Coordinates of C-alpha atoms in Angstrom, one line a residue:
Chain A
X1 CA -20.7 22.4 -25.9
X2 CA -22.2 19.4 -27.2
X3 CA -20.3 17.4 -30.2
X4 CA -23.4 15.8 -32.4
X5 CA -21.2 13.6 -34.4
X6 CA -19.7 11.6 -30.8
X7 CA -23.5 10.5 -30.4
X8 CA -23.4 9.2 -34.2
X9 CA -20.0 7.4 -33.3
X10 CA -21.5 5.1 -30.5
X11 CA -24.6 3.7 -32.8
X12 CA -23.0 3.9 -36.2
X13 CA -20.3 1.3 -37.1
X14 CA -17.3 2.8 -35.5
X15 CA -16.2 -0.3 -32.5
X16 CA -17.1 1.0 -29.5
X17 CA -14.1 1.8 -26.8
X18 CA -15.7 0.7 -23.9
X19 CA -19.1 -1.6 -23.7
X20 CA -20.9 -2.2 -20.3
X21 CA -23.4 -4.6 -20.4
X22 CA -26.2 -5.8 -18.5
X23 CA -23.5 -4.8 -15.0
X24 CA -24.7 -6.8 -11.9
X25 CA -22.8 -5.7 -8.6
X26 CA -23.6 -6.6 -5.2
X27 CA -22.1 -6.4 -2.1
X28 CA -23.5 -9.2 0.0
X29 CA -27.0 -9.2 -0.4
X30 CA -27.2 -5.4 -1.4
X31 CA -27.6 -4.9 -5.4
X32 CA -25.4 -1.4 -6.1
X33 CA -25.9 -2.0 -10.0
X34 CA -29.1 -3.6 -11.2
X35 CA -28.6 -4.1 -15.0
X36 CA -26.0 -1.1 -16.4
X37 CA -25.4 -0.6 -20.0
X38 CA -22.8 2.1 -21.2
X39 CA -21.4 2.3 -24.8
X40 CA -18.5 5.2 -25.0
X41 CA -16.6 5.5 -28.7
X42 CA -13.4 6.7 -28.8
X43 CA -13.2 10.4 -28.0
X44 CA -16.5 10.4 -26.2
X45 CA -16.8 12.2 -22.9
X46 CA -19.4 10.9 -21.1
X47 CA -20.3 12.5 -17.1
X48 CA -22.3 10.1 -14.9
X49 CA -24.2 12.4 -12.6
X50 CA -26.7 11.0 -9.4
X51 CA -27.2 11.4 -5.6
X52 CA -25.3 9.6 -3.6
X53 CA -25.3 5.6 -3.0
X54 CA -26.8 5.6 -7.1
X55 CA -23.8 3.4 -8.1
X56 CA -22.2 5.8 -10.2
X57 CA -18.5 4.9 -8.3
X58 CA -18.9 1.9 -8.1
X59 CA -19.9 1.4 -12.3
X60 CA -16.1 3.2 -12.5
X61 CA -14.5 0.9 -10.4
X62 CA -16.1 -1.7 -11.5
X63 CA -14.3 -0.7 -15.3
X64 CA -11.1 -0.4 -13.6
X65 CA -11.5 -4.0 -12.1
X66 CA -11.1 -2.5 -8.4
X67 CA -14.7 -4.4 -7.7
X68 CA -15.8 -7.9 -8.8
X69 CA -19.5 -8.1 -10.9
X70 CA -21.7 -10.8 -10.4
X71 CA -23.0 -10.4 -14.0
X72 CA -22.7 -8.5 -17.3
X73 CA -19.8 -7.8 -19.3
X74 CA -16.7 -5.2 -20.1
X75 CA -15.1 -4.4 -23.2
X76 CA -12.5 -2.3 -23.8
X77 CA -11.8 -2.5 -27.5
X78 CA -13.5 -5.6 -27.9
X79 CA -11.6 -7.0 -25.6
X80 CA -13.5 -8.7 -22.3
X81 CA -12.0 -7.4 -18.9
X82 CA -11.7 -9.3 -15.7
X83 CA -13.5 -12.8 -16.3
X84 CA -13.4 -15.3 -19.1
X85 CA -15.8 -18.1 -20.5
X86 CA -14.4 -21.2 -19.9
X87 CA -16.1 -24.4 -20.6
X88 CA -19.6 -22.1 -20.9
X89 CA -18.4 -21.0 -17.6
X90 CA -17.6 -17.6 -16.2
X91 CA -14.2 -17.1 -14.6
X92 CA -12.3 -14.4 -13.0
X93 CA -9.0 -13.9 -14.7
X94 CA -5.6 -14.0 -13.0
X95 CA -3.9 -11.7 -11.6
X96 CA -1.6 -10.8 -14.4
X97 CA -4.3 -11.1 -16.9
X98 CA -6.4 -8.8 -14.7
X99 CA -3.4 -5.6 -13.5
X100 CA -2.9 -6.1 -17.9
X101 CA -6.9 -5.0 -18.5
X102 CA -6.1 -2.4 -15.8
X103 CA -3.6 -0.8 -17.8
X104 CA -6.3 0.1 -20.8
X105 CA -7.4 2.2 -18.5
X106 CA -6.4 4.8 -16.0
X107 CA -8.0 6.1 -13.2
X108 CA -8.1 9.4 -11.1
X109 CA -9.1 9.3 -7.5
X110 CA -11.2 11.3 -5.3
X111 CA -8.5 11.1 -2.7
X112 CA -5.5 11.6 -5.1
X113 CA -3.9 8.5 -3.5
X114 CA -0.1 9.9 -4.6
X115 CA 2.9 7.8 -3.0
X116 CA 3.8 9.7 -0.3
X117 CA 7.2 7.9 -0.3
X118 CA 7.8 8.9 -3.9
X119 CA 8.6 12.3 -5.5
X120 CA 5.8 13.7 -7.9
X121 CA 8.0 12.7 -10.6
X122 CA 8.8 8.9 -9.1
X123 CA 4.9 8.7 -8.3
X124 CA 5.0 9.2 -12.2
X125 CA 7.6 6.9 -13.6
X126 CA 7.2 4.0 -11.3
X127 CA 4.3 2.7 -13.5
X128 CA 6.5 3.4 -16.9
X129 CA 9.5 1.8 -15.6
X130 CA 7.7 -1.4 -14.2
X131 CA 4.5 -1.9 -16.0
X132 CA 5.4 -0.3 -19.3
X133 CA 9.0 -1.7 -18.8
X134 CA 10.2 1.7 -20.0
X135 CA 14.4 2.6 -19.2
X136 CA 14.7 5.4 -16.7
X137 CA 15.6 8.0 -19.2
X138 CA 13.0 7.7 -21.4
X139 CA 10.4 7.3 -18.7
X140 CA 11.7 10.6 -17.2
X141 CA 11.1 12.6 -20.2
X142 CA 7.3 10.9 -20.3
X143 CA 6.7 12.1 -17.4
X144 CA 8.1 15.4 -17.4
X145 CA 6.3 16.1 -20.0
X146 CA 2.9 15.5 -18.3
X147 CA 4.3 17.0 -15.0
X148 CA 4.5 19.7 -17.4
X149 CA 1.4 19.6 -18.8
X150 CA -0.5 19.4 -15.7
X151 CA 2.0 22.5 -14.4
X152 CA 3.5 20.6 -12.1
X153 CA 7.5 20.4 -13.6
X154 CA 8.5 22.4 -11.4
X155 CA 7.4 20.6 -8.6
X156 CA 9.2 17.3 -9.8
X157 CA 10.8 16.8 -6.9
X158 CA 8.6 17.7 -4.3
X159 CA 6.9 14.7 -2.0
X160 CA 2.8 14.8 -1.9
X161 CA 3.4 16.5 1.7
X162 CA 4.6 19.1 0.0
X163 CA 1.9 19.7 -2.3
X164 CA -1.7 21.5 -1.8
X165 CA -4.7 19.0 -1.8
X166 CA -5.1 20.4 -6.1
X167 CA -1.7 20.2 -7.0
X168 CA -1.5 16.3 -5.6
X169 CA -4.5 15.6 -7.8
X170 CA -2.8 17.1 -10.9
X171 CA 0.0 14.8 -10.6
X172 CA -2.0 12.2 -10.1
X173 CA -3.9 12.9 -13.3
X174 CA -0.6 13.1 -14.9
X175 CA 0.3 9.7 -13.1
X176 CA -2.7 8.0 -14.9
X177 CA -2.2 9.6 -18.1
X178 CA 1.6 9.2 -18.7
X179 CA 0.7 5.3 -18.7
X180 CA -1.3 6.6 -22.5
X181 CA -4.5 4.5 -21.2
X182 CA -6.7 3.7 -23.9
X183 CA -9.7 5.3 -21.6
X184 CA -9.7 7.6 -18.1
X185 CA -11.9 7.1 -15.6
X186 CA -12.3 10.8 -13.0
X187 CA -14.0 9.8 -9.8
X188 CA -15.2 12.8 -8.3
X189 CA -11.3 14.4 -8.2
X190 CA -12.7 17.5 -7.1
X191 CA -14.5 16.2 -4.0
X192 CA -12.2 16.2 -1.8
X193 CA -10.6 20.0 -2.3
X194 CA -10.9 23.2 -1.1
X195 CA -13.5 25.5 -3.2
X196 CA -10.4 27.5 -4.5
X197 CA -8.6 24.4 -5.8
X198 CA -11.3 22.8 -7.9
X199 CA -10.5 25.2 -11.2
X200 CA -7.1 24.4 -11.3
X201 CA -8.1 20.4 -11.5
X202 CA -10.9 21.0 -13.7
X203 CA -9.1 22.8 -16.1
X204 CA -6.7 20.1 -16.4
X205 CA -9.4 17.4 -17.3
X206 CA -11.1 19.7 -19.7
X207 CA -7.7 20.6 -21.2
X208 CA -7.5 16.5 -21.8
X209 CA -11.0 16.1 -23.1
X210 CA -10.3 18.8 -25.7
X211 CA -7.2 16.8 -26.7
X212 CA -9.6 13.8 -27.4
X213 CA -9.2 11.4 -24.4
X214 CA -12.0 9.5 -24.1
X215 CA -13.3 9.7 -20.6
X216 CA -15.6 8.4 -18.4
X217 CA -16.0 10.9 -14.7
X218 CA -18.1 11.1 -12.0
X219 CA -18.7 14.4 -10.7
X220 CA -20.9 16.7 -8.8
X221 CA -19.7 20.1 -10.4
X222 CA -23.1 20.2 -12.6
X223 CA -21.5 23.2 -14.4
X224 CA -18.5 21.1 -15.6
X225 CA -20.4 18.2 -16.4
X226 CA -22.6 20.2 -18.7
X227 CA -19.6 22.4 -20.5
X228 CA -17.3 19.5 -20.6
X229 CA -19.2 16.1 -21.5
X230 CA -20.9 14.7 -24.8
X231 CA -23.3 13.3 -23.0
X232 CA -24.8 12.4 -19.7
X233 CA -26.0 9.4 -17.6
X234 CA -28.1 10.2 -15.2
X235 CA -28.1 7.5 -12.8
X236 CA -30.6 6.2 -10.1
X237 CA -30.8 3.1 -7.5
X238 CA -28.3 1.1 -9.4
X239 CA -29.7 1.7 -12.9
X240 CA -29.5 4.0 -15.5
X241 CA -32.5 6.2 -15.6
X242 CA -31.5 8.9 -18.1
X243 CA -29.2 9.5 -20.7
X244 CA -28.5 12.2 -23.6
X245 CA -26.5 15.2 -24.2
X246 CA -26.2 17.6 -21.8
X247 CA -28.2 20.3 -22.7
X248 CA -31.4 18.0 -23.0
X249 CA -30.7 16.1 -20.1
X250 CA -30.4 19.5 -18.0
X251 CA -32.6 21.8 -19.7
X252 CA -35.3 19.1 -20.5
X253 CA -35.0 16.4 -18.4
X254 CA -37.3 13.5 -18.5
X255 CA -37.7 11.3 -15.7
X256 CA -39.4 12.5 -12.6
X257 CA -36.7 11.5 -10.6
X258 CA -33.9 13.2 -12.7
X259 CA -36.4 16.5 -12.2
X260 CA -36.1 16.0 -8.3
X261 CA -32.6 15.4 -8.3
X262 CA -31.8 19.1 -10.6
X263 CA -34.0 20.9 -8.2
X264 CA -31.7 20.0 -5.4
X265 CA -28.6 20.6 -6.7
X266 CA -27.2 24.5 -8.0
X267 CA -26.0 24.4 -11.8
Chain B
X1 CA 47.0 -1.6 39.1
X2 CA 47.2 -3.4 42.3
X3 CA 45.7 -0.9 44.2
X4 CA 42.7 -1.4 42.2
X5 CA 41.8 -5.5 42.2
X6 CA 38.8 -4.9 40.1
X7 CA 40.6 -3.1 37.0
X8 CA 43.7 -6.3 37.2
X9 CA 40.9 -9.3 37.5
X10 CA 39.2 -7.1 34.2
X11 CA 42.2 -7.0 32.6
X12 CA 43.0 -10.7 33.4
X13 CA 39.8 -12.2 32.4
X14 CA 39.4 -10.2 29.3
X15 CA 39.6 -12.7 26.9
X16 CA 36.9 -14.4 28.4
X17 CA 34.4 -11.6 28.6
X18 CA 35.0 -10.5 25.3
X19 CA 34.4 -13.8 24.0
X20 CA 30.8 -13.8 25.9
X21 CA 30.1 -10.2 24.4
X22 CA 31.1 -11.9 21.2
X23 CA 28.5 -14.7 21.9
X24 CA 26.1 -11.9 23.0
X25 CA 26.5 -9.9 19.9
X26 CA 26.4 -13.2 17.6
X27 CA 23.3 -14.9 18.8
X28 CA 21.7 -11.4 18.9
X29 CA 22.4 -10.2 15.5
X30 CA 21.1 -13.8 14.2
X31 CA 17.6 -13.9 16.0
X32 CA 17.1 -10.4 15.0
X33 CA 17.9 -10.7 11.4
X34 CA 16.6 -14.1 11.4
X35 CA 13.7 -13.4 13.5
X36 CA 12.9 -10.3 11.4
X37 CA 12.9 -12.5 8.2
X38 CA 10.6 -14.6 9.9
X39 CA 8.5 -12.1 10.9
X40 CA 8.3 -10.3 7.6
X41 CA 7.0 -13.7 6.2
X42 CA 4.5 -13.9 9.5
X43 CA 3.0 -10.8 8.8
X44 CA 2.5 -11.0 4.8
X45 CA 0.7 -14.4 5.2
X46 CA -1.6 -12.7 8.6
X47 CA -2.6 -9.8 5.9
X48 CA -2.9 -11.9 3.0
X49 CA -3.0 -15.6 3.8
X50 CA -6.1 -17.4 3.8
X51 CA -8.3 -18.9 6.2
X52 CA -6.1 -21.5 7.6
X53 CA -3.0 -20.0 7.0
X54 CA -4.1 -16.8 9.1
X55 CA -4.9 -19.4 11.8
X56 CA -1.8 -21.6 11.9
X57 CA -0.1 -18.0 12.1
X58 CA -2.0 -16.7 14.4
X59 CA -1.8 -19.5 16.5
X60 CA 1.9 -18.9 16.3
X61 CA 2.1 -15.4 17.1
X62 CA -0.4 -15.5 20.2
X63 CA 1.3 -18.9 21.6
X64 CA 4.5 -17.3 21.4
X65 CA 3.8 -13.7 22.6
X66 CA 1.7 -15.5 25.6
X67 CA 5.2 -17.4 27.2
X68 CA 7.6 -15.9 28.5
X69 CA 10.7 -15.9 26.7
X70 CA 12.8 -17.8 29.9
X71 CA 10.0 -20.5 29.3
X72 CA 10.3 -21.2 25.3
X73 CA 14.2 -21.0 25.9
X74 CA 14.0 -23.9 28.0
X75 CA 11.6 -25.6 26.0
X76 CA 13.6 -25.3 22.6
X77 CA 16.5 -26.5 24.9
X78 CA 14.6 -29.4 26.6
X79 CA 12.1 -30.2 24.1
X80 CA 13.9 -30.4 20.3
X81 CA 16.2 -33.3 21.4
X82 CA 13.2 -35.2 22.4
X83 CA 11.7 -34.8 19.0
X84 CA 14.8 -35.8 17.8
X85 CA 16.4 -32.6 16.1
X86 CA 19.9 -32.5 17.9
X87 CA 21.2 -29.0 18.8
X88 CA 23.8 -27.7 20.8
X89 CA 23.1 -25.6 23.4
X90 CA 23.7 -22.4 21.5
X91 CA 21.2 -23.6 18.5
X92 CA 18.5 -23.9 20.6
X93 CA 18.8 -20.5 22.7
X94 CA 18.7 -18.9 19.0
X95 CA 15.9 -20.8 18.1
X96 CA 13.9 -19.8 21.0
X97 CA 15.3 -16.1 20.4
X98 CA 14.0 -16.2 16.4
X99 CA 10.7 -17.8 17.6
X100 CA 9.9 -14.9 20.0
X101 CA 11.3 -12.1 17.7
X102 CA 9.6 -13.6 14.5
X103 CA 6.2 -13.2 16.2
X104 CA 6.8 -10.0 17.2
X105 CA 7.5 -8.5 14.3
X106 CA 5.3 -10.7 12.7
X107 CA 2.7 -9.1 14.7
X108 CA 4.5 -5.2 13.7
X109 CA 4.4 -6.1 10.1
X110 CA 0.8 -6.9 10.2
X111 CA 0.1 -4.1 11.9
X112 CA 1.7 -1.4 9.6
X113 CA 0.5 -3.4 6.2
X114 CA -2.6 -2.8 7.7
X115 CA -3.0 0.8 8.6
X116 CA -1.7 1.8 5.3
X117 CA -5.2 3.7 3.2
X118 CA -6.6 1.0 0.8
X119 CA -6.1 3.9 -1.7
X120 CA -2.6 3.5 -1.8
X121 CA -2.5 -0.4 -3.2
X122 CA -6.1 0.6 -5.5
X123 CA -4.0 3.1 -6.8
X124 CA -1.3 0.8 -7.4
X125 CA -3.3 -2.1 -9.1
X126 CA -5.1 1.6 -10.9
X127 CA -1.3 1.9 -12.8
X128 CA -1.4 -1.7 -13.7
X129 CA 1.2 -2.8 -11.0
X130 CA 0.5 -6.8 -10.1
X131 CA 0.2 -7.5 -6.6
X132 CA 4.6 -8.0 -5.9
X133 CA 5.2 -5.5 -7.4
X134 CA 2.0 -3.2 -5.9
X135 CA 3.9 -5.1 -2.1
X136 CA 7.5 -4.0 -2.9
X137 CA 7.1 0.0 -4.4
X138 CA 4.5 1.2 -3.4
X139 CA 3.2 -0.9 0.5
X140 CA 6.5 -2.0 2.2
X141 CA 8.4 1.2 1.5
X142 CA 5.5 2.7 3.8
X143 CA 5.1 -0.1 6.2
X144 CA 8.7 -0.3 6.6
X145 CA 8.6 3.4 7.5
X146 CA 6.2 2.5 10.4
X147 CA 7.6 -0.6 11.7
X148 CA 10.8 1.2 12.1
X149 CA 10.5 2.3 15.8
X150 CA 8.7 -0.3 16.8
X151 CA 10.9 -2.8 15.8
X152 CA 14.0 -1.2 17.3
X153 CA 12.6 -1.4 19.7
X154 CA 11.9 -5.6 19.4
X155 CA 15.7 -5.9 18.9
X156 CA 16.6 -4.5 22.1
X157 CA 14.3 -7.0 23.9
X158 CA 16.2 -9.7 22.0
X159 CA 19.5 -8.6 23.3
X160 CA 17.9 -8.5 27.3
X161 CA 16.3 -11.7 26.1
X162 CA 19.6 -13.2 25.2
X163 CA 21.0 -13.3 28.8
X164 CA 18.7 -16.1 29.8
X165 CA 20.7 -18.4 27.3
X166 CA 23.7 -18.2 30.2
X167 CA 20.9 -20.8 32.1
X168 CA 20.9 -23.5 29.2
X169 CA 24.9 -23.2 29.3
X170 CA 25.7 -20.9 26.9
X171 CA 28.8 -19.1 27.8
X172 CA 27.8 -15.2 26.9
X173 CA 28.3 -12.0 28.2
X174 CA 26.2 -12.3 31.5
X175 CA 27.5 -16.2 32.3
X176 CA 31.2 -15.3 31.2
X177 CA 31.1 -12.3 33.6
X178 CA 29.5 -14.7 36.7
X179 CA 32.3 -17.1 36.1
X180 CA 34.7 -14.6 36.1
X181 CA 32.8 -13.4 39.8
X182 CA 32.9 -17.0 41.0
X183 CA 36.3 -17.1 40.3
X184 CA 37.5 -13.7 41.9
X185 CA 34.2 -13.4 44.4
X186 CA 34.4 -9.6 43.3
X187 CA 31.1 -9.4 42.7
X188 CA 29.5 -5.5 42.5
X189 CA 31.6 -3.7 40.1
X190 CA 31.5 -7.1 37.2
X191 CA 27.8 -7.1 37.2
X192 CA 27.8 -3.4 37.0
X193 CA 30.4 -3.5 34.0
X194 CA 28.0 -6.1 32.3
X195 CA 25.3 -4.1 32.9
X196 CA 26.5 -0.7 31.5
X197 CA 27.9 -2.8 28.3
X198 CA 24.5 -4.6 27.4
X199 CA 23.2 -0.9 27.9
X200 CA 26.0 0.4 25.4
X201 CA 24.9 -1.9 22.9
X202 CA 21.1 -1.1 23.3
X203 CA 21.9 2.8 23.4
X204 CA 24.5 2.2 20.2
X205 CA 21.0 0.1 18.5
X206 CA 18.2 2.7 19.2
X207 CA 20.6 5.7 18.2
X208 CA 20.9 3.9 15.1
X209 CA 17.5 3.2 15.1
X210 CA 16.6 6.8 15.5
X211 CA 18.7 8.0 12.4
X212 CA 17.6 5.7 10.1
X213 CA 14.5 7.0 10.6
X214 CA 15.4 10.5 10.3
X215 CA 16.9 9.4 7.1
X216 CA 13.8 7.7 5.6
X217 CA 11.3 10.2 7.4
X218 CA 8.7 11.8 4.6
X219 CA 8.5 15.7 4.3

């Protein structure tokens, strides 16, 4: 389910949603990203794929501003994230500046990280009513109507110790996307769930990707990945070592170490 | 009533001993709410303060928690007037009292900020929340949660703690009722009656204790 025109829209004219480029991370004296360069457009859905410790979490984070980068740049919209040249100098931006660039985008968490003191529908509003400065009525009927889109209305009212390991990841999905971020990052939000729970997540994010949400997710459900993205990155050791649409990248891939990495995972 | 001297003296020196429960109940309620504020403040800059404000606060806390209460009473007593900063007798008990609570729950604070999942404030700062506002929705309401039983539990030590102001001269419950004893040598039956009030009031705080957290306990 490839869309050819998305991979005209990131070379041809159309501004790019998000550019990564040239991303440097370390943590102490260990190099996680060596030299990352992503371009998504707006709609794109792209799936960054790799074994473990590769950097693909961290390159999310990293757009979300939960990590610092040593070197490169971010651009949401044109629009540099995080630092600022200043005097030729780069610096980090403040606070404020910094939790505004982390509204363009919203994020989904392996580990659903819900409130537990809120309701699902308070987990929802709380970033309407004091980020978006939203009144209380109007952020209600927001977030209703992605509880309800997630299937999860009925459940308003119910804490995240109530809910089943998927349901808690669908509201926070719906958390993230009732603040209309301009780009949504999914890190691995299936990991963490019972085999029976992944469809009802998955269907969820494919249900937004049809919609036209760009999106950026890491995941290790190959089969998603492949019916759900417009491309994939394949990463490696902190770099990016292949990159296409998915049927190339899985039915032809090019790299030896992309090769390894198919054999040892089921599609 | 003559038949029993114990119920007439009570009944006779009533003013006075309500007027050192009053004192009790006063200084208490101040260091703990005081204290509390102080310790709220404590634990935010151990969590989040920097390099030398962690120290200077850790200091604090460990200097603090490592004396015995008896000991900083009569140093707050002794010592403040000697560094010039006049208080009466009363002041300086209190102080000592909001000293020891403040480190305590300084100490509780830190603690529960702590053990909350780093997921919680990534997903907070994820929704574009700014660090107060990431502190007061979405990490105190849990800490709080936490520090509840713990720091009930801090409050009652204050209360104990604040008999040891009756040896700097501060006329509450404990030193009201041994005046009262001096005055009618019956002895037994006072210190019992101060005993099973102090107890009242700790029973009447960890009841409480125990249903606000039944109120704010998470499903």
């Amino acid at each position: 389910m490839t869309h050819p025109e998305a991979s005209v829209a990131t070379t041809a004219a159309a501004p790019a949603l998000l550019r990564i480029q040239d991303l440097h991370k370390a943590f102490q004296t260990v190099e996680v990203l060596k030299g990352v360069d992503v371009t998504l457009a707006r709609g794109d859905v792209v799936t960054i794929i790799g074994s473990s410790g590769s950097g693909k979490t961290t390159l999310l984070r990293c757009v979300n501003l939960l990590e610092e980068f040593q070197r490169g740049r971010i651009e949401i919209d044109g629009q540099a994230i995080g630092y600022r040249e200043q005097g030729g100098r780069r610096v980090p931006c403040t606070g404020a500046e910094v939790a505004r660039h982390r509204a363009l985008t919203g994020m989904a968490f392996q580990q659903f990280n819900l409130f537990p003191h809120l309701t699902a529908l308070r987990n929802v509003t709380l970033g309407l009513i004091k980020v978006r400065k939203l009144a209380r009525d109007e952020a209600v009927a927001i977030a209703e109507k992605w509880l309800d889109r997630v299937g999860m209305l009925e459940r308003r009212n119910h804490y995240p110790g109530q809910l089943s390991g998927g349901q808690q990841q669908r509201v926070a999905i719906a958390r993230a996307v009732a603040m209309t971020p301009r780009l949504m990052l999914f890190d691995e939000v299936t990991s963490a769930l019972d085999p029976e729970l992944v469809n009802e997540v998955l269907s969820v994010v494919q249900g937004l990707a049809q919609d036209g949400m760009t999106m950026l997710l890491v995941t290790h459900e190959m089969r998603f990945a492949y019916e759900v993205s417009d491309r994939i990155i394949f990463m490696n050791q902190g770099r990016i070592e292949e990159e296409g649409p998915p049927a190339d990248l899985f039915n032809q891939p090019k790299s030896l170490r992309l090769k390894e990495f198919l054999k040892t995972i089921k599609i | 009533m003559t038949d029993y001297p114990f119920l007439m003296e009570l009944w006779a020196a009533r003013g006075a001993i309500l007027n050192g429960l009053g004192l009790t109940v006063a200084v208490s309620l101040l260091a703990i709410v005081l204290g509390s504020i102080l310790g709220l403040f404590v634990g935010i800059g151990l969590t989040y303060g920097g390099g030398m404000v962690r120290f200077a606060l850790r200091c604090y806390t460990e200097l603090i928690r490592g004396t015995p209460v008896f000991v900083l009473i009569l140093a707050c007593f002794y010592i403040l007037p000697v560094t010039g900063i006049q208080t009466t007798a009363f002041q300086a008990g209190l102080i000592g009292l909001l000293l020891f609570c403040g480190s305590h729950v300084g100490e509780i604070v830190r603690g529960a900020l702590q053990a909350i999942p780093r997921g919680q404030s990534e997903a907070g700062k994820a929704i574009g929340l700014s660090f107060s506002q990431n502190f007061v929705y979405v990490l105190m309401p849990q800490a709080l949660r936490q520090i509840l039983p713990t720091w009930v539990n801090a409050a009652t030590e204050i209360v104990k703690a604040s008999t040891l102001l009756s040896v700097i001269g501060v006329t509450e419950l404990l030193l009201a009722t041994q005046q009262v004893i001096s005055r009618t040598f019956i002895g037994m039956p006072f210190y019992l009656f101060a005993g099973a009030i102090y107890f009242a009031i700790n029973f009447a705080i960890e009841q409480l204790g125990r249903y606000a957290e039944r109120k704010v306990s998470l499903p």
